[in-house]
């Protein structure tokens, strides 16, 4: 009985440490996608007006005894780049310009309803003020509006133009929760 209690206690401690490690990496990731105005970049299904400020989330995390584990910062002359390779977000920060880019997987494979045509969507700050923003998704009840705000045209996303390309979309969304083919990035930021 004592051995069983000890094993359960050890399992609980391992699980607690795993949760702590994930939470601390998530806090570090939050630093990458936060604008100078303390708000999170609005990619995918985000709801910018409902999301707490990063400083409020960090204060709460510190009160719980958590510390951010920040991803590596790569200096390239006047620019600094922080990348979250598994989720596919990067921040490029310069003296006057900050750019936030999504270049990762098109939605989580396990949740195709959260896929948006936003590969290479970006947000741009100039001198600490937002100039280009991705509006996120804000339509849930009207099916036509929901479909429209999941397209590339609804995000701050580059679109290919040219003969026969004026209606090219990054992916085919079949219905509210189904995605057809998924785009993928074959180049990597170095």
XYZ file of C-alpha atoms in Angstrom:
190
model
C 0.000 0.000 0.000
C 2.829 2.404 0.833
C 4.515 1.602 -2.489
C 1.268 2.303 -4.387
C 0.864 5.627 -2.575
C 4.475 6.543 -3.371
C 4.037 5.621 -7.078
C 0.839 7.701 -7.347
C 2.606 10.600 -5.664
C 5.568 10.298 -8.075
C 3.190 10.185 -11.080
C 1.370 13.259 -9.790
C 4.699 15.100 -9.355
C 5.792 14.179 -12.912
C 2.444 15.340 -14.317
C 2.671 18.589 -12.331
C 6.172 19.246 -13.723
C 5.013 18.524 -17.288
C 2.148 20.991 -16.924
C 4.547 23.566 -15.450
C 7.003 23.120 -18.343
C 4.233 23.515 -20.942
C 2.837 26.594 -19.186
C 6.271 28.227 -18.976
C 6.935 27.581 -22.690
C 3.477 29.002 -23.492
C 4.346 32.165 -21.541
C 7.548 32.463 -23.584
C 5.563 31.974 -26.796
C 3.204 34.725 -25.680
C 6.162 37.129 -25.698
C 6.756 36.319 -29.385
C 3.210 37.179 -30.498
C 2.709 40.306 -28.360
C 2.627 43.790 -29.878
C 4.178 46.865 -28.274
C 0.673 47.820 -27.047
C 0.647 44.645 -24.863
C -1.983 42.880 -27.004
C -1.597 39.512 -28.719
C -1.438 39.280 -32.525
C -4.836 38.301 -33.945
C -4.141 35.215 -36.032
C -6.605 32.404 -36.734
C -9.509 32.120 -34.321
C -8.332 34.847 -31.997
C -10.745 37.340 -30.523
C -8.567 40.394 -29.849
C -11.071 42.358 -27.782
C -11.708 39.375 -25.476
C -8.096 38.392 -24.873
C -6.463 39.722 -21.696
C -3.335 41.836 -22.099
C -0.080 39.908 -22.023
C 1.096 41.746 -18.895
C -2.059 40.661 -17.025
C -1.516 37.022 -18.028
C 2.169 37.246 -17.041
C 1.318 38.790 -13.658
C -1.142 35.984 -12.966
C 1.428 33.364 -14.039
C 4.094 34.868 -11.745
C 1.588 34.741 -8.863
C 1.310 30.994 -9.560
C 5.099 30.672 -9.443
C 5.601 30.301 -13.207
C 8.390 31.900 -15.253
C 8.426 32.376 -19.004
C 10.841 30.188 -20.944
C 11.528 32.408 -23.922
C 12.436 30.999 -27.326
C 15.814 31.850 -28.809
C 16.240 35.273 -30.384
C 18.289 35.386 -33.581
C 20.041 38.637 -34.447
C 20.429 39.504 -38.109
C 21.906 42.970 -38.211
C 19.172 45.475 -37.428
C 16.504 42.759 -37.029
C 15.864 40.289 -34.236
C 13.804 37.186 -34.993
C 11.976 34.965 -32.525
C 10.350 31.856 -33.978
C 7.930 29.295 -32.601
C 8.714 26.488 -35.064
C 6.067 23.987 -33.937
C 3.191 26.466 -34.131
C 4.615 28.461 -37.020
C 4.702 32.022 -35.727
C 7.612 34.452 -35.910
C 8.251 37.992 -34.778
C 10.750 40.167 -36.619
C 11.655 43.194 -34.537
C 13.643 46.210 -35.639
C 14.262 49.694 -34.349
C 11.026 51.141 -35.773
C 9.236 48.116 -37.246
C 7.823 44.938 -35.761
C 6.317 42.267 -38.009
C 4.405 39.199 -36.833
C 4.060 36.376 -39.367
C 2.282 33.024 -39.428
C 4.110 30.443 -41.534
C 3.194 27.228 -39.826
C 0.716 24.457 -40.173
C -2.688 25.288 -41.605
C -4.780 24.595 -38.546
C -4.283 21.725 -36.158
C -4.783 18.393 -37.988
C -6.943 17.214 -35.083
C -9.200 20.286 -35.304
C -9.912 21.125 -38.955
C -12.696 23.494 -37.873
C -10.009 25.878 -36.654
C -8.218 26.089 -39.981
C -8.079 29.454 -41.704
C -6.541 30.440 -45.013
C -3.896 32.564 -43.321
C -0.535 31.116 -44.364
C 1.896 34.058 -44.350
C -0.655 36.370 -42.756
C 1.174 39.192 -41.055
C 0.728 42.143 -38.761
C 2.974 45.201 -38.908
C 3.712 47.820 -36.277
C 5.521 51.035 -37.128
C 6.979 53.017 -34.237
C 4.846 51.028 -31.784
C 1.542 51.598 -33.614
C -0.353 48.938 -35.519
C -0.451 49.624 -39.238
C -1.474 46.248 -40.719
C -3.593 43.890 -38.628
C -5.128 40.499 -39.146
C -8.724 40.874 -37.949
C -8.958 37.270 -36.739
C -12.372 35.644 -37.001
C -15.471 37.339 -35.739
C -18.432 35.687 -37.457
C -19.824 32.511 -35.945
C -23.597 32.610 -36.454
C -23.995 33.638 -40.096
C -22.633 30.760 -42.272
C -21.779 33.011 -45.233
C -19.935 35.512 -43.042
C -18.156 32.661 -41.214
C -16.968 31.194 -44.511
C -15.844 34.631 -45.730
C -13.758 35.402 -42.629
C -11.922 32.099 -42.941
C -10.624 32.968 -46.436
C -7.233 34.449 -47.277
C -8.845 37.707 -48.393
C -10.177 38.285 -44.865
C -6.705 38.081 -43.328
C -3.642 40.252 -43.874
C -2.380 37.610 -46.281
C -0.468 37.825 -49.554
C -2.622 36.717 -52.486
C -1.307 35.598 -55.866
C -2.542 37.693 -58.751
C -2.295 37.263 -62.461
C -4.132 35.712 -65.400
C -6.361 32.959 -64.056
C -5.224 33.512 -60.469
C -7.678 36.176 -59.306
C -9.771 33.626 -57.369
C -6.956 31.453 -56.028
C -7.444 30.653 -52.364
C -4.888 29.068 -50.060
C -7.096 26.099 -49.234
C -10.477 24.706 -50.018
C -12.936 24.842 -47.141
C -15.749 22.385 -47.887
C -18.072 23.272 -45.043
C -18.052 24.783 -41.582
C -15.747 22.124 -40.147
C -14.056 20.495 -43.111
C -10.979 21.579 -44.936
C -10.018 20.168 -48.314
C -6.396 20.504 -49.350
C -4.034 22.334 -47.041
C -1.249 24.629 -48.166
C 2.149 24.056 -46.685
C 5.270 26.122 -46.546
C 8.284 24.398 -48.073
C 10.755 27.151 -47.152
C 11.962 27.709 -43.623
C 13.065 30.888 -41.916
C 16.719 30.593 -41.009
